[in-house]
């Protein structure tokens, strides 16, 4: 697979704050790249730079083998951006919204009309083309936001949290659309705070934190790092009686977190020690009511790397 984007040592600061700290990465042609990170990690800043909407301090960005600064107009034509904050006009019809954005990419006349129709059909809003977005649900507005970004058939589509705060039906529609766009040949960079979406659609993942890239790879590769671990989540009463050190004499125990109504114990996968863990708890007068075992998940990879859950 060819690289559609190559980023080298990209840096961007806002006054004293380094939002993007000399990051380097590639985006492969035809892939869906999940771009993850906690709030303030620098995802939107990076994405806005790639879409040419934001200036950067230093570094290099090549789009289809050429520096983006060399041919800004032509490159813009090949990129579609779905911004984190909705960029639609509430008071003009859905169709006029799409036409307006598509016309910025020099589409005219019959082509403009046809591409607008296709984009609205694609997001399932053609039957609402004459209605104003102010009458739409949150999910419909998000779908219109996507139609505005894709009408000019860009090679690269960048989506910044396209499914935030919407109903499950619209979310499914959007996820299916993203996969369809990929089948039609587009490359997609995608940010979200929903890990199940990443599991479902991403071919590869980049994780950012504090302006740096802290992990990158396929889901399988990222999970390998924690495959030798399992996590017991044990619901119990009287956990006040417990200390972390009570568990460390048990073979295979790596980390213990005691909360009010539960105890989480991270263990080596290869050691059978659940009985000893439970006995330790019972000996301290805890009443155990439930046990769940979690094996490697992307959510845990993310938690291990950033200390936060993806959706905080
Ligand atoms: N226009 C701006 N002026 C000053 N600081 C900014 C600006 N935009 C972003 N920042 C700061 O840069 C850092 C990175 O922000 P960015 O919006 O890129 O994060 P993000 O990963 O997209 O977060 P989120 O998940 O909340 O959308 C944050 O500390 C943020 O406060
Ligand atoms: Mg953001």
Short mmCIF file of C-alpha atoms in Angstrom, two decimals, residues 9 13 17 27 29 58 62 69 87 92 114 123 135 175 202 219-220 225 260 283 294 302 312:
data_model
loop_
_atom_site.label_atom_id
_atom_site.label_comp_id
_atom_site.label_asym_id
_atom_site.label_seq_id
_atom_site.Cartn_x
_atom_site.Cartn_y
_atom_site.Cartn_z
CA UNK A 9 8.40 16.06 12.80
CA UNK A 13 2.21 25.42 19.54
CA UNK A 17 1.39 25.25 24.89
CA UNK A 27 -1.49 7.25 6.29
CA UNK A 29 -3.88 4.76 0.70
CA UNK A 58 7.65 23.24 11.62
CA UNK A 62 3.57 15.25 1.92
CA UNK A 69 2.65 23.71 0.67
CA UNK A 87 -20.04 23.40 9.87
CA UNK A 92 -30.65 27.24 4.33
CA UNK A 114 -25.52 15.54 -9.69
CA UNK A 123 -26.05 9.95 3.79
CA UNK A 135 -35.43 21.17 11.76
CA UNK A 175 -20.27 3.74 10.25
CA UNK A 202 -10.37 0.86 11.86
CA UNK A 219 -5.76 -3.65 16.67
CA UNK A 220 -4.15 -7.07 16.91
CA UNK A 225 1.35 -5.85 24.36
CA UNK A 260 -15.67 0.74 47.40
CA UNK A 283 -10.58 -14.21 55.01
CA UNK A 294 -11.45 -9.36 31.01
CA UNK A 302 -5.62 2.67 25.82
CA UNK A 312 -14.08 10.11 30.15
#
